[in-house]
PDB file of C-alpha atoms and ligand atoms in Angstrom:
ATOM      1  CA  UNK D  23     -21.606 -22.381   8.365  1.00 44.00           C
ATOM      2  CA  UNK D  24     -19.660 -19.737   6.436  1.00 58.00           C
ATOM      3  CA  UNK D  25     -18.920 -20.585   2.824  1.00 67.00           C
ATOM      4  CA  UNK D  26     -15.522 -22.169   2.333  1.00 85.00           C
ATOM      5  CA  UNK D  27     -12.850 -19.672   1.369  1.00 91.00           C
ATOM      6  CA  UNK D  28     -10.695 -20.145  -1.724  1.00 94.00           C
ATOM      7  CA  UNK D  29      -7.056 -20.886  -0.931  1.00 95.00           C
ATOM      8  CA  UNK D  30      -6.022 -17.671  -2.649  1.00 97.00           C
ATOM      9  CA  UNK D  31      -4.083 -14.686  -1.315  1.00 98.00           C
ATOM     10  CA  UNK D  32      -4.382 -11.349  -3.096  1.00 98.00           C
ATOM     11  CA  UNK D  33      -1.969  -8.423  -3.038  1.00 98.00           C
ATOM     12  CA  UNK D  34      -2.806  -4.901  -4.130  1.00 98.00           C
ATOM     13  CA  UNK D  35      -1.274  -1.455  -3.624  1.00 98.00           C
ATOM     14  CA  UNK D  36      -1.211   2.061  -4.976  1.00 98.00           C
ATOM     15  CA  UNK D  37      -4.875   2.471  -5.792  1.00 98.00           C
ATOM     16  CA  UNK D  38      -4.573   6.142  -4.847  1.00 97.00           C
ATOM     17  CA  UNK D  39      -8.310   6.397  -4.262  1.00 97.00           C
ATOM     18  CA  UNK D  40      -9.550   9.957  -4.341  1.00 96.00           C
ATOM     19  CA  UNK D  41     -12.820  11.838  -4.796  1.00 94.00           C
ATOM     20  CA  UNK D  42     -11.408  13.060  -8.131  1.00 93.00           C
ATOM     21  CA  UNK D  43     -11.263   9.533  -9.571  1.00 94.00           C
ATOM     22  CA  UNK D  44     -14.603   7.885  -8.847  1.00 96.00           C
ATOM     23  CA  UNK D  45     -14.036   5.191 -11.507  1.00 96.00           C
ATOM     24  CA  UNK D  46     -11.133   3.738  -9.509  1.00 97.00           C
ATOM     25  CA  UNK D  47     -13.232   3.668  -6.344  1.00 97.00           C
ATOM     26  CA  UNK D  48     -15.951   1.909  -8.318  1.00 97.00           C
ATOM     27  CA  UNK D  49     -13.415  -0.657  -9.565  1.00 97.00           C
ATOM     28  CA  UNK D  50     -12.150  -1.242  -6.049  1.00 98.00           C
ATOM     29  CA  UNK D  51     -15.646  -1.774  -4.640  1.00 97.00           C
ATOM     30  CA  UNK D  52     -16.323  -4.186  -7.467  1.00 97.00           C
ATOM     31  CA  UNK D  53     -13.055  -6.005  -6.749  1.00 97.00           C
ATOM     32  CA  UNK D  54     -14.008  -6.392  -3.077  1.00 98.00           C
ATOM     33  CA  UNK D  55     -17.385  -7.855  -4.005  1.00 97.00           C
ATOM     34  CA  UNK D  56     -16.097 -10.217  -6.667  1.00 96.00           C
ATOM     35  CA  UNK D  57     -12.512 -11.477  -6.746  1.00 95.00           C
ATOM     36  CA  UNK D  58     -11.583 -10.621  -3.174  1.00 97.00           C
ATOM     37  CA  UNK D  59     -14.752 -12.083  -1.758  1.00 96.00           C
ATOM     38  CA  UNK D  60     -14.114 -15.696  -0.889  1.00 92.00           C
ATOM     39  CA  UNK D  61     -10.316 -15.375  -1.075  1.00 97.00           C
ATOM     40  CA  UNK D  62      -8.746 -16.300   2.245  1.00 97.00           C
ATOM     41  CA  UNK D  63      -6.485 -13.246   2.479  1.00 98.00           C
ATOM     42  CA  UNK D  64      -6.185  -9.780   0.990  1.00 98.00           C
ATOM     43  CA  UNK D  65      -3.067  -7.691   1.570  1.00 99.00           C
ATOM     44  CA  UNK D  66      -3.190  -3.975   0.819  1.00 98.00           C
ATOM     45  CA  UNK D  67       0.409  -2.786   0.655  1.00 98.00           C
ATOM     46  CA  UNK D  68      -0.170   0.933   1.069  1.00 98.00           C
ATOM     47  CA  UNK D  69      -1.385   3.977  -0.820  1.00 98.00           C
ATOM     48  CA  UNK D  70      -4.935   2.685  -0.869  1.00 98.00           C
ATOM     49  CA  UNK D  71      -5.827   6.379  -0.664  1.00 97.00           C
ATOM     50  CA  UNK D  72      -4.172   9.238  -2.488  1.00 95.00           C
ATOM     51  CA  UNK D  73      -4.383  11.211   0.736  1.00 95.00           C
ATOM     52  CA  UNK D  74      -5.587  10.411   4.231  1.00 96.00           C
ATOM     53  CA  UNK D  75      -5.876  13.250   6.712  1.00 97.00           C
ATOM     54  CA  UNK D  76      -7.244  11.295   9.657  1.00 97.00           C
ATOM     55  CA  UNK D  77      -9.853   8.682  10.510  1.00 98.00           C
ATOM     56  CA  UNK D  78     -12.246  11.462  11.544  1.00 97.00           C
ATOM     57  CA  UNK D  79     -12.542  12.800   7.966  1.00 94.00           C
ATOM     58  CA  UNK D  80     -16.198  12.173   7.095  1.00 93.00           C
ATOM     59  CA  UNK D  81     -16.016  11.908   3.293  1.00 95.00           C
ATOM     60  CA  UNK D  82     -18.329   9.660   1.255  1.00 97.00           C
ATOM     61  CA  UNK D  83     -15.212   8.043  -0.226  1.00 97.00           C
ATOM     62  CA  UNK D  84     -13.952   7.036   3.229  1.00 97.00           C
ATOM     63  CA  UNK D  85     -17.275   5.576   4.272  1.00 97.00           C
ATOM     64  CA  UNK D  86     -17.768   3.682   1.000  1.00 97.00           C
ATOM     65  CA  UNK D  87     -14.331   2.100   1.300  1.00 98.00           C
ATOM     66  CA  UNK D  88     -14.769   1.301   4.992  1.00 98.00           C
ATOM     67  CA  UNK D  89     -18.121  -0.350   4.333  1.00 98.00           C
ATOM     68  CA  UNK D  90     -16.686  -2.399   1.463  1.00 98.00           C
ATOM     69  CA  UNK D  91     -13.818  -3.630   3.608  1.00 98.00           C
ATOM     70  CA  UNK D  92     -16.071  -4.427   6.547  1.00 98.00           C
ATOM     71  CA  UNK D  93     -18.429  -6.506   4.420  1.00 98.00           C
ATOM     72  CA  UNK D  94     -15.463  -8.474   3.106  1.00 98.00           C
ATOM     73  CA  UNK D  95     -13.969  -9.025   6.579  1.00 98.00           C
ATOM     74  CA  UNK D  96     -17.351 -10.049   8.000  1.00 98.00           C
ATOM     75  CA  UNK D  97     -17.686 -12.635   5.245  1.00 97.00           C
ATOM     76  CA  UNK D  98     -14.450 -14.250   6.411  1.00 97.00           C
ATOM     77  CA  UNK D  99     -11.616 -12.831   4.275  1.00 98.00           C
ATOM     78  CA  UNK D 100      -8.686 -11.690   6.414  1.00 98.00           C
ATOM     79  CA  UNK D 101      -7.632  -8.210   5.261  1.00 98.00           C
ATOM     80  CA  UNK D 102      -4.210  -6.790   6.123  1.00 98.00           C
ATOM     81  CA  UNK D 103      -2.990  -3.265   5.534  1.00 98.00           C
ATOM     82  CA  UNK D 104       0.415  -1.592   5.501  1.00 98.00           C
ATOM     83  CA  UNK D 105       0.750   2.175   5.427  1.00 98.00           C
ATOM     84  CA  UNK D 106       1.844   3.883   2.235  1.00 98.00           C
ATOM     85  CA  UNK D 107       3.435   7.305   2.094  1.00 96.00           C
ATOM     86  CA  UNK D 108       0.027   8.829   1.239  1.00 95.00           C
ATOM     87  CA  UNK D 109      -2.140   7.130   3.835  1.00 97.00           C
ATOM     88  CA  UNK D 110       0.169   6.670   6.827  1.00 97.00           C
ATOM     89  CA  UNK D 111      -2.350   8.484   9.026  1.00 97.00           C
ATOM     90  CA  UNK D 112      -4.773   5.571   8.824  1.00 98.00           C
ATOM     91  CA  UNK D 113      -5.168   4.635  12.454  1.00 97.00           C
ATOM     92  CA  UNK D 114      -6.942   2.655  15.119  1.00 97.00           C
ATOM     93  CA  UNK D 115     -10.407   3.961  14.393  1.00 98.00           C
ATOM     94  CA  UNK D 116     -10.216   2.898  10.737  1.00 98.00           C
ATOM     95  CA  UNK D 117      -8.977  -0.502  11.863  1.00 98.00           C
ATOM     96  CA  UNK D 118     -11.798  -0.856  14.395  1.00 98.00           C
ATOM     97  CA  UNK D 119     -14.484   0.247  11.933  1.00 98.00           C
ATOM     98  CA  UNK D 120     -13.377  -2.161   9.202  1.00 98.00           C
ATOM     99  CA  UNK D 121     -11.963  -5.154  11.054  1.00 98.00           C
ATOM    100  CA  UNK D 122      -8.754  -5.131   8.993  1.00 98.00           C
ATOM    101  CA  UNK D 123      -5.361  -5.766  10.607  1.00 98.00           C
ATOM    102  CA  UNK D 124      -2.664  -3.138  10.492  1.00 98.00           C
ATOM    103  CA  UNK D 125       0.836  -4.491   9.862  1.00 98.00           C
ATOM    104  CA  UNK D 126       4.243  -2.922  10.475  1.00 98.00           C
ATOM    105  CA  UNK D 127       6.221  -1.299   7.637  1.00 98.00           C
ATOM    106  CA  UNK D 128       7.905  -4.673   7.138  1.00 98.00           C
ATOM    107  CA  UNK D 129       6.093  -7.930   7.769  1.00 98.00           C
ATOM    108  CA  UNK D 130       7.089 -11.515   7.091  1.00 98.00           C
ATOM    109  CA  UNK D 131       4.140 -13.703   6.163  1.00 98.00           C
ATOM    110  CA  UNK D 132       3.819 -17.384   5.439  1.00 97.00           C
ATOM    111  CA  UNK D 133       2.773 -17.587   1.812  1.00 97.00           C
ATOM    112  CA  UNK D 134       1.844 -21.236   1.291  1.00 96.00           C
ATOM    113  CA  UNK D 135       5.022 -22.466   2.906  1.00 96.00           C
ATOM    114  CA  UNK D 136       7.461 -19.715   1.894  1.00 96.00           C
ATOM    115  CA  UNK D 137       8.420 -16.872   4.212  1.00 98.00           C
ATOM    116  CA  UNK D 138       7.649 -13.717   2.253  1.00 98.00           C
ATOM    117  CA  UNK D 139       8.545 -10.159   3.160  1.00 98.00           C
ATOM    118  CA  UNK D 140       5.944  -7.528   2.344  1.00 98.00           C
ATOM    119  CA  UNK D 141       6.267  -3.749   2.434  1.00 98.00           C
ATOM    120  CA  UNK D 142       4.925  -0.621   0.795  1.00 98.00           C
ATOM    121  CA  UNK D 143       8.395  -0.116  -0.671  1.00 98.00           C
ATOM    122  CA  UNK D 144       9.210   3.537  -0.025  1.00 98.00           C
ATOM    123  CA  UNK D 145      11.769   2.649   2.667  1.00 98.00           C
ATOM    124  CA  UNK D 146      13.788   0.867  -0.017  1.00 98.00           C
ATOM    125  CA  UNK D 147      14.180   4.063  -2.064  1.00 97.00           C
ATOM    126  CA  UNK D 148      17.245   5.074  -0.084  1.00 97.00           C
ATOM    127  CA  UNK D 149      18.770   7.160  -2.911  1.00 96.00           C
ATOM    128  CA  UNK D 150      16.026   9.720  -2.421  1.00 94.00           C
ATOM    129  CA  UNK D 151      17.555  11.324   0.638  1.00 94.00           C
ATOM    130  CA  UNK D 152      15.228  14.368   0.902  1.00 92.00           C
ATOM    131  CA  UNK D 153      12.268  11.991   0.813  1.00 93.00           C
ATOM    132  CA  UNK D 154      13.697   9.725   3.529  1.00 96.00           C
ATOM    133  CA  UNK D 155      14.446  12.737   5.732  1.00 96.00           C
ATOM    134  CA  UNK D 156      10.907  14.056   5.369  1.00 93.00           C
ATOM    135  CA  UNK D 157       9.517  10.566   5.922  1.00 96.00           C
ATOM    136  CA  UNK D 158      11.365  10.125   9.201  1.00 96.00           C
ATOM    137  CA  UNK D 159       9.966  13.445  10.396  1.00 95.00           C
ATOM    138  CA  UNK D 160       6.299  12.898   9.517  1.00 94.00           C
ATOM    139  CA  UNK D 161       6.256   9.317  10.794  1.00 96.00           C
ATOM    140  CA  UNK D 162       7.246  10.287  14.329  1.00 96.00           C
ATOM    141  CA  UNK D 163       4.502   9.887  16.922  1.00 95.00           C
ATOM    142  CA  UNK D 164       4.872  13.561  17.905  1.00 96.00           C
ATOM    143  CA  UNK D 165       4.385  14.794  14.317  1.00 96.00           C
ATOM    144  CA  UNK D 166       1.350  12.579  13.776  1.00 96.00           C
ATOM    145  CA  UNK D 167      -0.230  13.641  17.077  1.00 96.00           C
ATOM    146  CA  UNK D 168       0.278  17.333  16.275  1.00 96.00           C
ATOM    147  CA  UNK D 169      -1.054  16.909  12.741  1.00 96.00           C
ATOM    148  CA  UNK D 170      -4.165  15.044  13.873  1.00 97.00           C
ATOM    149  CA  UNK D 171      -4.858  17.684  16.544  1.00 97.00           C
ATOM    150  CA  UNK D 172      -5.356  20.327  13.831  1.00 97.00           C
ATOM    151  CA  UNK D 173      -8.827  21.089  12.476  1.00 97.00           C
ATOM    152  CA  UNK D 174      -9.921  19.104   9.422  1.00 96.00           C
ATOM    153  CA  UNK D 175      -9.903  22.107   7.090  1.00 95.00           C
ATOM    154  CA  UNK D 176      -6.265  22.822   7.933  1.00 96.00           C
ATOM    155  CA  UNK D 177      -5.352  19.179   7.325  1.00 96.00           C
ATOM    156  CA  UNK D 178      -7.227  19.300   4.023  1.00 94.00           C
ATOM    157  CA  UNK D 179      -5.249  22.343   2.901  1.00 94.00           C
ATOM    158  CA  UNK D 180      -2.023  20.713   3.997  1.00 90.00           C
ATOM    159  CA  UNK D 181      -2.821  17.541   2.037  1.00 90.00           C
ATOM    160  CA  UNK D 182      -3.468  19.606  -1.094  1.00 89.00           C
ATOM    161  CA  UNK D 183      -0.168  21.438  -0.629  1.00 89.00           C
ATOM    162  CA  UNK D 184       1.640  18.134  -0.009  1.00 84.00           C
ATOM    163  CA  UNK D 185       0.266  16.606  -3.225  1.00 82.00           C
ATOM    164  CA  UNK D 186       1.236  19.665  -5.225  1.00 84.00           C
ATOM    165  CA  UNK D 187       4.730  19.705  -3.757  1.00 83.00           C
ATOM    166  CA  UNK D 188       5.228  16.000  -4.329  1.00 80.00           C
ATOM    167  CA  UNK D 189       4.251  16.367  -8.031  1.00 81.00           C
ATOM    168  CA  UNK D 190       6.689  19.241  -8.325  1.00 80.00           C
ATOM    169  CA  UNK D 191       9.569  17.349  -6.712  1.00 79.00           C
ATOM    170  CA  UNK D 192       8.931  14.238  -8.782  1.00 79.00           C
ATOM    171  CA  UNK D 193       9.432  16.197 -11.998  1.00 80.00           C
ATOM    172  CA  UNK D 194      12.916  17.130 -10.860  1.00 79.00           C
ATOM    173  CA  UNK D 195      14.056  13.705  -9.756  1.00 82.00           C
ATOM    174  CA  UNK D 196      15.666  11.118 -11.977  1.00 84.00           C
ATOM    175  CA  UNK D 197      14.079   7.779 -12.748  1.00 83.00           C
ATOM    176  CA  UNK D 198      16.849   5.971 -10.825  1.00 84.00           C
ATOM    177  CA  UNK D 199      16.578   8.044  -7.675  1.00 86.00           C
ATOM    178  CA  UNK D 200      12.886   7.250  -7.416  1.00 88.00           C
ATOM    179  CA  UNK D 201      13.380   3.498  -7.696  1.00 94.00           C
ATOM    180  CA  UNK D 202      14.459   1.107  -4.958  1.00 96.00           C
ATOM    181  CA  UNK D 203      18.147   0.836  -4.153  1.00 97.00           C
ATOM    182  CA  UNK D 204      19.501  -2.643  -4.950  1.00 97.00           C
ATOM    183  CA  UNK D 205      21.723  -2.782  -1.880  1.00 97.00           C
ATOM    184  CA  UNK D 206      18.835  -1.768   0.339  1.00 98.00           C
ATOM    185  CA  UNK D 207      16.759  -4.571  -1.191  1.00 98.00           C
ATOM    186  CA  UNK D 208      19.419  -7.218  -0.577  1.00 98.00           C
ATOM    187  CA  UNK D 209      20.246  -5.963   2.930  1.00 98.00           C
ATOM    188  CA  UNK D 210      16.598  -5.875   3.904  1.00 98.00           C
ATOM    189  CA  UNK D 211      15.890  -9.352   2.549  1.00 98.00           C
ATOM    190  CA  UNK D 212      18.954 -10.666   4.361  1.00 98.00           C
ATOM    191  CA  UNK D 213      17.909  -8.955   7.594  1.00 98.00           C
ATOM    192  CA  UNK D 214      14.485 -10.625   7.471  1.00 98.00           C
ATOM    193  CA  UNK D 215      15.910 -13.933   6.245  1.00 98.00           C
ATOM    194  CA  UNK D 216      13.741 -14.191   3.131  1.00 98.00           C
ATOM    195  CA  UNK D 217      14.215 -14.943  -0.539  1.00 98.00           C
ATOM    196  CA  UNK D 218      10.943 -13.383  -1.589  1.00 98.00           C
ATOM    197  CA  UNK D 219       9.789  -9.770  -1.352  1.00 98.00           C
ATOM    198  CA  UNK D 220       6.533  -8.196  -2.497  1.00 98.00           C
ATOM    199  CA  UNK D 221       6.115  -4.411  -2.541  1.00 98.00           C
ATOM    200  CA  UNK D 222       4.456  -1.522  -4.351  1.00 98.00           C
ATOM    201  CA  UNK D 223       5.116   2.236  -4.334  1.00 97.00           C
ATOM    202  CA  UNK D 224       7.300   2.614  -7.437  1.00 96.00           C
ATOM    203  CA  UNK D 225       4.494   1.864  -9.913  1.00 96.00           C
ATOM    204  CA  UNK D 226       6.930  -0.264 -11.913  1.00 96.00           C
ATOM    205  CA  UNK D 227       5.322  -3.705 -11.971  1.00 97.00           C
ATOM    206  CA  UNK D 228       7.824  -6.503 -12.525  1.00 97.00           C
ATOM    207  CA  UNK D 229       9.354  -9.678 -11.183  1.00 98.00           C
ATOM    208  CA  UNK D 230      13.053  -9.178 -10.485  1.00 98.00           C
ATOM    209  CA  UNK D 231      15.390 -12.106  -9.965  1.00 98.00           C
ATOM    210  CA  UNK D 232      18.353 -11.579  -7.698  1.00 98.00           C
ATOM    211  CA  UNK D 233      20.746 -13.347  -5.364  1.00 97.00           C
ATOM    212  CA  UNK D 234      20.667 -12.964  -1.591  1.00 97.00           C
ATOM    213  CA  UNK D 235      23.763 -14.557  -0.063  1.00 96.00           C
ATOM    214  CA  UNK D 236      24.068 -16.816  -3.084  1.00 96.00           C
ATOM    215  CA  UNK D 237      20.443 -17.931  -2.933  1.00 97.00           C
ATOM    216  CA  UNK D 238      17.991 -17.305  -5.774  1.00 98.00           C
ATOM    217  CA  UNK D 239      15.483 -14.663  -4.703  1.00 98.00           C
ATOM    218  CA  UNK D 240      12.589 -12.778  -6.261  1.00 98.00           C
ATOM    219  CA  UNK D 241      11.179  -9.308  -5.836  1.00 98.00           C
ATOM    220  CA  UNK D 242       7.603  -8.785  -6.998  1.00 98.00           C
ATOM    221  CA  UNK D 243       6.577  -5.188  -7.655  1.00 98.00           C
ATOM    222  CA  UNK D 244       2.856  -4.453  -7.731  1.00 98.00           C
ATOM    223  CA  UNK D 245       1.188  -2.159 -10.237  1.00 97.00           C
ATOM    224  CA  UNK D 246      -0.822   0.975  -9.529  1.00 97.00           C
ATOM    225  CA  UNK D 247      -4.519   1.231 -10.358  1.00 97.00           C
ATOM    226  CA  UNK D 248      -4.377   4.192 -12.725  1.00 89.00           C
ATOM    227  CA  UNK D 249      -6.916   3.016 -15.293  1.00 89.00           C
ATOM    228  CA  UNK D 250      -7.574  -0.590 -14.344  1.00 94.00           C
ATOM    229  CA  UNK D 251      -7.553  -2.918 -11.385  1.00 95.00           C
ATOM    230  CA  UNK D 252      -4.269  -4.681 -10.724  1.00 97.00           C
ATOM    231  CA  UNK D 253      -3.700  -7.487  -8.286  1.00 98.00           C
ATOM    232  CA  UNK D 254      -1.254 -10.276  -7.667  1.00 98.00           C
ATOM    233  CA  UNK D 255      -2.995 -13.554  -6.974  1.00 98.00           C
ATOM    234  CA  UNK D 256      -1.158 -16.277  -5.106  1.00 97.00           C
ATOM    235  CA  UNK D 257      -2.236 -19.802  -4.389  1.00 96.00           C
ATOM    236  CA  UNK D 258      -0.274 -22.924  -3.606  1.00 92.00           C
ATOM    237  CA  UNK D 259       0.576 -23.722  -7.197  1.00 90.00           C
ATOM    238  CA  UNK D 260      -0.126 -20.581  -9.188  1.00 94.00           C
ATOM    239  CA  UNK D 261       0.948 -16.967  -9.260  1.00 96.00           C
ATOM    240  CA  UNK D 262      -1.106 -14.718 -11.471  1.00 96.00           C
ATOM    241  CA  UNK D 263      -1.204 -11.030 -12.307  1.00 96.00           C
ATOM    242  CA  UNK D 264      -4.839 -10.011 -12.519  1.00 96.00           C
ATOM    243  CA  UNK D 265      -5.839  -6.943 -14.433  1.00 91.00           C
ATOM    244  CA  UNK D 266      -9.500  -7.649 -14.838  1.00 77.00           C
ATOM    245  CA  UNK D 267     -11.881  -9.082 -12.316  1.00 61.00           C
TER     246      UNK D 267
HETATM  247 MN1  LIG G 322       3.651   5.121  -2.374  1.00 87.83          MN
END
């Protein structure tokens, strides 16, 4: 008999795991072994990795993370993943090797009786038009297939260039442009028929209260893992922001 799972659902995003920040990887592995272990569900809302150039990239970081996730899944926790803008090339092989479930860019889940929309969040940043244009291009099946057909060393160089360029562009964009657009939030929540949204991406943790068609609604924004773990813990009667295991 497997041990009973805690009726707890965890949400994390924006860990930006990379070989350059081993402490964050360590924290994540610890999180998987402690808090996440025994929780019934773990949702990873994108940007688990700072860069992902394909499931065939044989780095120690990739294998450590895959092993950690597989151990958790095998012990009974259901793990769900949505692509972020940094790790949208995570594919079928990663899914097969870990046992996680890949969700669409928008997914409605039943969170202890309330329909809840979850997303990475970048699609809501509609004021950043150059970003949305580039996003549409790189998310096409043709672009992904071409990219993944290139040798690993080329993909590695491209990822480095992409990170550099994204840092450069960010410096020239205003704070507002890089946040979600309020109309996009309301329209999206209306489209999916929800009054609760959980997302990451902006690295601006908060709970926002708003109205969707006259109904009280909330938008939960997850925090990044720059120097500590950050998770949102949900159970039937409690919502908690966790920043230590
Ligand atoms: Mn992101």
